[in-house]
mmCIF file of C-alpha atoms in Angstrom:
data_model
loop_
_atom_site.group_PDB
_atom_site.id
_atom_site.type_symbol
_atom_site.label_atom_id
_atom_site.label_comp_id
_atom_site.label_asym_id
_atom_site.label_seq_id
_atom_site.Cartn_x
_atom_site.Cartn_y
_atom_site.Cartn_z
ATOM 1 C CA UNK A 1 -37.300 -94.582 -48.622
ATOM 2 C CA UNK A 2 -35.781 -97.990 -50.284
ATOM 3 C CA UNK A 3 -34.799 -97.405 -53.903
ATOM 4 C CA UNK A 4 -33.551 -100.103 -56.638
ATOM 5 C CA UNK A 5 -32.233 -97.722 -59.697
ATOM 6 C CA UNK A 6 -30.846 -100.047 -62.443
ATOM 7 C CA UNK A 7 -28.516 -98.698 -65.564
ATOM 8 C CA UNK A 8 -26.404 -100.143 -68.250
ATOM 9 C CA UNK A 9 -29.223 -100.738 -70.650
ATOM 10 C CA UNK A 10 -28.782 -100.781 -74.154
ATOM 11 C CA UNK A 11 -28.569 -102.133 -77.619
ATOM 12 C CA UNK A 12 -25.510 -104.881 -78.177
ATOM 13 C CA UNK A 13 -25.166 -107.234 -81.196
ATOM 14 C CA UNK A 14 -25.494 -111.132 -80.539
ATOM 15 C CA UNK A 15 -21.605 -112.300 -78.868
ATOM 16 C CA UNK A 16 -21.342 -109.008 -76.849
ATOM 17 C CA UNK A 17 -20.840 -108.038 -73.469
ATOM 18 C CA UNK A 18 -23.175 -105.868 -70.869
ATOM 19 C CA UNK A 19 -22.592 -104.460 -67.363
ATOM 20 C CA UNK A 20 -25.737 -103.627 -65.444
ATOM 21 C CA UNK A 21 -25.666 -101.688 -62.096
ATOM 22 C CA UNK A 22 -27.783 -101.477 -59.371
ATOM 23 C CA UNK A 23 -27.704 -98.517 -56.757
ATOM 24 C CA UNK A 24 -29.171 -99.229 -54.067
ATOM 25 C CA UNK A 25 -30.055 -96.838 -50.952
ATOM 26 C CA UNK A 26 -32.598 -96.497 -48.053
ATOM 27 C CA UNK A 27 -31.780 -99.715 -46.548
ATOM 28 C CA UNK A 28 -28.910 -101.502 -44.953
ATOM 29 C CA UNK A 29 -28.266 -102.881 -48.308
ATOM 30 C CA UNK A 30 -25.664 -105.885 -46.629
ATOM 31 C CA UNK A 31 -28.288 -107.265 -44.648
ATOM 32 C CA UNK A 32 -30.476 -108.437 -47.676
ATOM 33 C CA UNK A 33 -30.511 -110.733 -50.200
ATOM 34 C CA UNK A 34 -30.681 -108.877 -54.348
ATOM 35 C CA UNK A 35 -32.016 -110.596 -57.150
ATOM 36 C CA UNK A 36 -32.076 -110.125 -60.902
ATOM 37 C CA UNK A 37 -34.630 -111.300 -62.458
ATOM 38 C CA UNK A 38 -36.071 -110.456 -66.260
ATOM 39 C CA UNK A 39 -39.122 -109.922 -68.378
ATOM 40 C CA UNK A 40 -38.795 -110.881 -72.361
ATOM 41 C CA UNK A 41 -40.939 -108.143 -73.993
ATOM 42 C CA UNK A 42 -45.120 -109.415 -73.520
ATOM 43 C CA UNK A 43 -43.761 -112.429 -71.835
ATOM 44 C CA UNK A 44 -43.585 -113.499 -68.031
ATOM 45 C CA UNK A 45 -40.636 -113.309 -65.279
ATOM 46 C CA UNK A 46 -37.510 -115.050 -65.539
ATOM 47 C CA UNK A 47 -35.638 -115.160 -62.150
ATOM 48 C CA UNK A 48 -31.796 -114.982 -63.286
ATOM 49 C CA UNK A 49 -29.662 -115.128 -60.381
ATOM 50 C CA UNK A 50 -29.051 -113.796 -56.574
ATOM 51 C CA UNK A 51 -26.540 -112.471 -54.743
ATOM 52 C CA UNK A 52 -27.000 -113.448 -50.728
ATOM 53 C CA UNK A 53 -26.430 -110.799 -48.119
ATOM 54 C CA UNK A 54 -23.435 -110.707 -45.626
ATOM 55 C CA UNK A 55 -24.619 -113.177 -43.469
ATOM 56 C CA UNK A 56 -24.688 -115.640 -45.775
ATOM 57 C CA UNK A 57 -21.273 -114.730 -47.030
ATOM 58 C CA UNK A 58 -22.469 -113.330 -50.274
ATOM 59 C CA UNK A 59 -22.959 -116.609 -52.031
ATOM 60 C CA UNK A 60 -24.316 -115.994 -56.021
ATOM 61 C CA UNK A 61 -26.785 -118.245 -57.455
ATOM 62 C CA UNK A 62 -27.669 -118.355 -61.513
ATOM 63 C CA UNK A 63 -30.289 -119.787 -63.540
ATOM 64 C CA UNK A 64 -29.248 -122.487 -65.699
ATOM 65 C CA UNK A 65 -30.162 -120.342 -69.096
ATOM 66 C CA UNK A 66 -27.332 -117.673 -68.165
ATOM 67 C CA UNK A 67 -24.453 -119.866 -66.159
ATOM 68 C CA UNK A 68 -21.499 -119.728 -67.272
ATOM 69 C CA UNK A 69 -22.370 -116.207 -69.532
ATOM 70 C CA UNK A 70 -23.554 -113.852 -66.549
ATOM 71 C CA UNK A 71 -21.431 -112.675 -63.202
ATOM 72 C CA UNK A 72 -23.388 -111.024 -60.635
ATOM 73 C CA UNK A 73 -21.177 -109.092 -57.699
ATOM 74 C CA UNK A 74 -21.928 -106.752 -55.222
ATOM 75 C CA UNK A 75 -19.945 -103.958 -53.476
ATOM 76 C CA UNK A 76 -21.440 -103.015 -50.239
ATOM 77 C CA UNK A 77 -19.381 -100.036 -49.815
ATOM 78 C CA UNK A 78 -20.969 -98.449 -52.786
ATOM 79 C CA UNK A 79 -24.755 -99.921 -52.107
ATOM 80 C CA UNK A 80 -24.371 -101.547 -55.656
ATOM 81 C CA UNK A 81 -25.567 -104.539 -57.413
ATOM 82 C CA UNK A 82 -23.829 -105.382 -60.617
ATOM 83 C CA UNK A 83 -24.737 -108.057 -63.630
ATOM 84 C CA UNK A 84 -21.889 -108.818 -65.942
ATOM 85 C CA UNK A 85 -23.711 -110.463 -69.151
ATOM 86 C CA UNK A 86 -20.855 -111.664 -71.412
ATOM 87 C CA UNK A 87 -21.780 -113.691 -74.638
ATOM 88 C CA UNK A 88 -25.100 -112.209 -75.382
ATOM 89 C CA UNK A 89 -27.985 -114.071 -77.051
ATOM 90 C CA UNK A 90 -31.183 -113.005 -78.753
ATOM 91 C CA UNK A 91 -33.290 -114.186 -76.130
ATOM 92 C CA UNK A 92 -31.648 -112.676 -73.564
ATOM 93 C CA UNK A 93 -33.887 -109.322 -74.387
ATOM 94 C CA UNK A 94 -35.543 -108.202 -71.915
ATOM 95 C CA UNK A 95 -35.888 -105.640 -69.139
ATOM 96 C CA UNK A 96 -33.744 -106.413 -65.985
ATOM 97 C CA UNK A 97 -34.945 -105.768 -62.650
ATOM 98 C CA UNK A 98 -33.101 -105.722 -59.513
ATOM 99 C CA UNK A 99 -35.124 -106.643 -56.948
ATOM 100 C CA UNK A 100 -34.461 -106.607 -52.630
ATOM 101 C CA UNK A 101 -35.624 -109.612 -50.652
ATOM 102 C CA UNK A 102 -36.899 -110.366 -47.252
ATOM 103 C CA UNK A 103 -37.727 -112.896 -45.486
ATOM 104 C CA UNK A 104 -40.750 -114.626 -47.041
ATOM 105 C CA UNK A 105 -40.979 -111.811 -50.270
ATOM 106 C CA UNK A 106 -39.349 -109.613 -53.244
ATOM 107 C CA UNK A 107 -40.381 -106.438 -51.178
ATOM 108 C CA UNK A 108 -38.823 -103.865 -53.959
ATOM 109 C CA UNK A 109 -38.289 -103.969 -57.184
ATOM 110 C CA UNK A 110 -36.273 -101.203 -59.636
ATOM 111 C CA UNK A 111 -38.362 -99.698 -62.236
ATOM 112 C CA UNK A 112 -35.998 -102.076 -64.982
ATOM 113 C CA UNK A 113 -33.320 -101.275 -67.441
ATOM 114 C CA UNK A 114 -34.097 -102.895 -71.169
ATOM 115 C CA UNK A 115 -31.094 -105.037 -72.850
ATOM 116 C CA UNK A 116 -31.909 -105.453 -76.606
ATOM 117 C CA UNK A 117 -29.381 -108.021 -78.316
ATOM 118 C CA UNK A 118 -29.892 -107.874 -81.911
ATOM 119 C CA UNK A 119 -27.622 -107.103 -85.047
ATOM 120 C CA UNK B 1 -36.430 -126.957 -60.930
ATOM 121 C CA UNK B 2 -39.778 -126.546 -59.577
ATOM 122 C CA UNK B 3 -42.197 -126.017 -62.177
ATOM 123 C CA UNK B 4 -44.966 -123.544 -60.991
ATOM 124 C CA UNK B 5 -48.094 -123.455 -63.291
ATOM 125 C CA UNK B 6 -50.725 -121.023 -63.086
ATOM 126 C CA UNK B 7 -54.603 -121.544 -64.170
ATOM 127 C CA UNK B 8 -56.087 -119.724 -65.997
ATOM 128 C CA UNK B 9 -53.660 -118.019 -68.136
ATOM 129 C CA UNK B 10 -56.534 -115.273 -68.634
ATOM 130 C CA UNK B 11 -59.896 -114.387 -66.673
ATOM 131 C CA UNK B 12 -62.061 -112.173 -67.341
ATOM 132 C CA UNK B 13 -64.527 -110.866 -64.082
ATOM 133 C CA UNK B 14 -67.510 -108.390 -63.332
ATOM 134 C CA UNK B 15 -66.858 -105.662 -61.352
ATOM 135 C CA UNK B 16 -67.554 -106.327 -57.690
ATOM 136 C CA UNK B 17 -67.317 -110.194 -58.292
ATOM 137 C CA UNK B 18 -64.936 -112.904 -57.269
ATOM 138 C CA UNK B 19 -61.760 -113.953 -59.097
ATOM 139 C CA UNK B 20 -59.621 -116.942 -58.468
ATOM 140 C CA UNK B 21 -56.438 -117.752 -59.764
ATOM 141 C CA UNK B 22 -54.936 -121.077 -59.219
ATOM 142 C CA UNK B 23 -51.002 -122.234 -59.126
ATOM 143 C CA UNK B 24 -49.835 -125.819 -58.743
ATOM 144 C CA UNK B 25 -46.134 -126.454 -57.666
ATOM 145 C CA UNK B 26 -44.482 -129.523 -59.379
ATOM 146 C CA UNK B 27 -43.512 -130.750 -55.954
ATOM 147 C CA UNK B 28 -44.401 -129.582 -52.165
ATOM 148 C CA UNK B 29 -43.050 -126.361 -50.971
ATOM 149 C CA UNK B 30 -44.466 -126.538 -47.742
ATOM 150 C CA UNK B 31 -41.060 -126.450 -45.301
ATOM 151 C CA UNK B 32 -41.928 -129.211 -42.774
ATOM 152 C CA UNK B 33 -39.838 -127.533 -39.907
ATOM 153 C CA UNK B 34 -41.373 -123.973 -39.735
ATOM 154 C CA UNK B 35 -44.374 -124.885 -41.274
ATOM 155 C CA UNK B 36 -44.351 -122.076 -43.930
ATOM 156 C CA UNK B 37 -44.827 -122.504 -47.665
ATOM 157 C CA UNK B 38 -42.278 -120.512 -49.904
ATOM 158 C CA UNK B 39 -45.240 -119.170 -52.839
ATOM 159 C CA UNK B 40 -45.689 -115.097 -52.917
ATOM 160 C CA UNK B 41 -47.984 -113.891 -55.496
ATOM 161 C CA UNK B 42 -47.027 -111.090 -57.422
ATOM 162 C CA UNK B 43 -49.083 -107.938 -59.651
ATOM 163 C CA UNK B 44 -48.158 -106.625 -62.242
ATOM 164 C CA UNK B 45 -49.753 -103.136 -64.090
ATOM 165 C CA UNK B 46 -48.648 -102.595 -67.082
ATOM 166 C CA UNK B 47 -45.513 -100.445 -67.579
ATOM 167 C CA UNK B 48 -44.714 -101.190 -63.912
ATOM 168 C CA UNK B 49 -42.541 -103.846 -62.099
ATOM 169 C CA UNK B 50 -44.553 -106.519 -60.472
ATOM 170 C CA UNK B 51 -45.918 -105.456 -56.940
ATOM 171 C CA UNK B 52 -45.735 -108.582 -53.842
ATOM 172 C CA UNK B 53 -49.495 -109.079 -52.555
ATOM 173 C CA UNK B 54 -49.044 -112.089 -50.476
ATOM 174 C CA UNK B 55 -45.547 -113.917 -49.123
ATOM 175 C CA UNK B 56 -45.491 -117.228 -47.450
ATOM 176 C CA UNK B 57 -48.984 -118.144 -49.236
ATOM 177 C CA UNK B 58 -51.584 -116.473 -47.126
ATOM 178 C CA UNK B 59 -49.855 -113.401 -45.334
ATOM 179 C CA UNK B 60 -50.689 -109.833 -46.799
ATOM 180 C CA UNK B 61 -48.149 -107.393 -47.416
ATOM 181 C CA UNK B 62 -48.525 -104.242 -45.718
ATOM 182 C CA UNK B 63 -50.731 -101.370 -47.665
ATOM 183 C CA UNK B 64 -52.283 -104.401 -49.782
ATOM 184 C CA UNK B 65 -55.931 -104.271 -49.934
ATOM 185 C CA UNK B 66 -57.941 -106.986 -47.858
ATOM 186 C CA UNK B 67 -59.934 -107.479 -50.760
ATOM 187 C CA UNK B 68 -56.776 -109.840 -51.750
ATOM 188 C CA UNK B 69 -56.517 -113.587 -50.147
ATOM 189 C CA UNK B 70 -53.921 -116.442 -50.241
ATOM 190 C CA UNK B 71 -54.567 -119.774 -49.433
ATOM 191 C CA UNK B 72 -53.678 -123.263 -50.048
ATOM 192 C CA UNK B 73 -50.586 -125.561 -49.192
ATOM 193 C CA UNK B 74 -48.199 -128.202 -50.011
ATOM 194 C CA UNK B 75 -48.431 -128.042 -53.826
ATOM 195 C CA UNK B 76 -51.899 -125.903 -54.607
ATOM 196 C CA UNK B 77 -52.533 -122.203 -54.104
ATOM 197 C CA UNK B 78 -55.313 -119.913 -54.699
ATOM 198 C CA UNK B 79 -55.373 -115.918 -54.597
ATOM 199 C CA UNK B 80 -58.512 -114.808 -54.394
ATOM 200 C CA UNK B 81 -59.554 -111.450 -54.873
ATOM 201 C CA UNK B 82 -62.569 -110.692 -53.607
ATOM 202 C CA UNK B 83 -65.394 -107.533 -55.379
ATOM 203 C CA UNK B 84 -63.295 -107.050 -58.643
ATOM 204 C CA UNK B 85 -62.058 -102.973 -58.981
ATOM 205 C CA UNK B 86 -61.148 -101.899 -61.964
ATOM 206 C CA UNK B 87 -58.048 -101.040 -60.885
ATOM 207 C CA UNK B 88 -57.264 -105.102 -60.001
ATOM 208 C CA UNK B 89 -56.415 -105.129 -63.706
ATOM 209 C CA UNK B 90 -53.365 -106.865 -63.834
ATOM 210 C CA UNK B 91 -51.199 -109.795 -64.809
ATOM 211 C CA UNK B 92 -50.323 -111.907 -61.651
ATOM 212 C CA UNK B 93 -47.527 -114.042 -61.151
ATOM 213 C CA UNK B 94 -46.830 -117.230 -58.367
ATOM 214 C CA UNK B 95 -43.355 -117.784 -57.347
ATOM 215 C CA UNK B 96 -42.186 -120.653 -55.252
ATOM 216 C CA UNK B 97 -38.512 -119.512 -52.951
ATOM 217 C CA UNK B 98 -38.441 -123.109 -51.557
ATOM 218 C CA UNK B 99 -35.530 -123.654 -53.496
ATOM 219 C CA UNK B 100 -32.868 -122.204 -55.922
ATOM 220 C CA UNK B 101 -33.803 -121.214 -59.358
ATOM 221 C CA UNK B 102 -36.921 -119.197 -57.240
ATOM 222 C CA UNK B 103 -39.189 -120.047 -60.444
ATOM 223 C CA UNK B 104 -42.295 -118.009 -61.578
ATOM 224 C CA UNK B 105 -45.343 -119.391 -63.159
ATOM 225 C CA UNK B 106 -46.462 -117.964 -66.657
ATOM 226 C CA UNK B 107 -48.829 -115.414 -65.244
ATOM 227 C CA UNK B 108 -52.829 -114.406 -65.321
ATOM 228 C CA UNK B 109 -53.810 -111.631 -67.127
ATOM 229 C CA UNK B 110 -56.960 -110.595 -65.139
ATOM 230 C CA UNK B 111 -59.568 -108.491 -67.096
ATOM 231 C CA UNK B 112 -63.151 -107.257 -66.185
ATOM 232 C CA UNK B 113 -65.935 -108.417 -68.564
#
């Protein structure tokens, strides 16, 4: 059975720093392409970045509204997705999913983790 | 970026009647050499990450009901869901993969009148 199980979560004041994790398992998680992507509280989806599987050498993509602030990596040997959010904003609130890809569709998603940034 | 926009942002439908959501890409992403077009639409319950229905605009993900249609190309798709259940309530989202940021439009929230 594929599972997406995201942690890290939390409160953090404006400026601060945030590691999520994603644990991945059920799948051959190299093979596949993992996305973050984020939902504001009541809003819509925001995709925020990708990491690209093996055979694409593992290139990262960002959105423009967290370059330069976010660092996604990946450690295959551990099945594990990570988002390094450095430099924290307000409107970065939101719950962060981690999400598999195949070809054509965002197959799985995690059930979330919620960031809060406020003082 | 490719803007995706989504119409309307709310509907509300009859049990057992038709509804149609609409979502217009701010240029083509219809890939000319495979032939495909890069939308999947996208439901979401509340309290529970979105769900794919439908990947390269008209193909239905496994397990999804057949009560739920994608059609359209180029730049203008339609998902169509066909005799409203009550358990169809739902936001749904379009989002293009043609090209990097893979952008979302703003949603539907779907409701039964």
């Amino acid at each position: 059975e594929v599972q997406l199980v995201e942690s890290g979560g939390g409160l953090v004041q404006p400026g601060g720093s945030l590691r999520l994790s994603c644990a991945a398992s059920g799948f051959t998680f190299s093979d596949h392409y993992i996305d973050w992507v984020r939902q504001a509280p009541g809003k819509g989806l925001e995709w925020v970045g990708r990491s690209k599987n093996k055979a694409n050498s593992y290139a990262i993509e960002y959105a423009v509204s967290v370059k330069d602030r976010f660092t996604i990596s990946r450690d295959d040997s551990k099945n594990s997705l990570y988002l390094q959010m450095n430099s924290l904003k307000t409107e970065d609130t939101a719950v962060y999913y981690c999400v598999r890809w195949r070809s054509g569709a965002a197959d799985y998603w995690g059930q979330g983790t919620l960031v809060t940034v406020s003082s | 970026d490719i803007v995706m926009t989504q119409s309307p942002d709310s509907l509300a439908v009859s049990l057992g009647e038709r509804a149609t959501i609409n979502c217009k890409s701010s240029q083509s992403i219809l890939y000319s050499s495979n032939n495909n077009n890069y939308l999947a639409w996208y439901q979401q319950k509340p309290g529970q990450p979105p769900k794919v229905l439908i990947y390269w605009a008209s193909t239905r993900e496994s397990g999804v009901p057949d009560r739920f249609s994608g059609s359209g190309s180029g730049t203008d798709f339609t998902l169509t869901i066909t005799s409203l259940q009550a358990e169809d309530v739902a936001v749904y989202y379009c989002q293009q993969y043609y090209r990097s940021p893979c952008t979302f439009g703003q949603g539907t929230k779907l409701e039964i009148k």
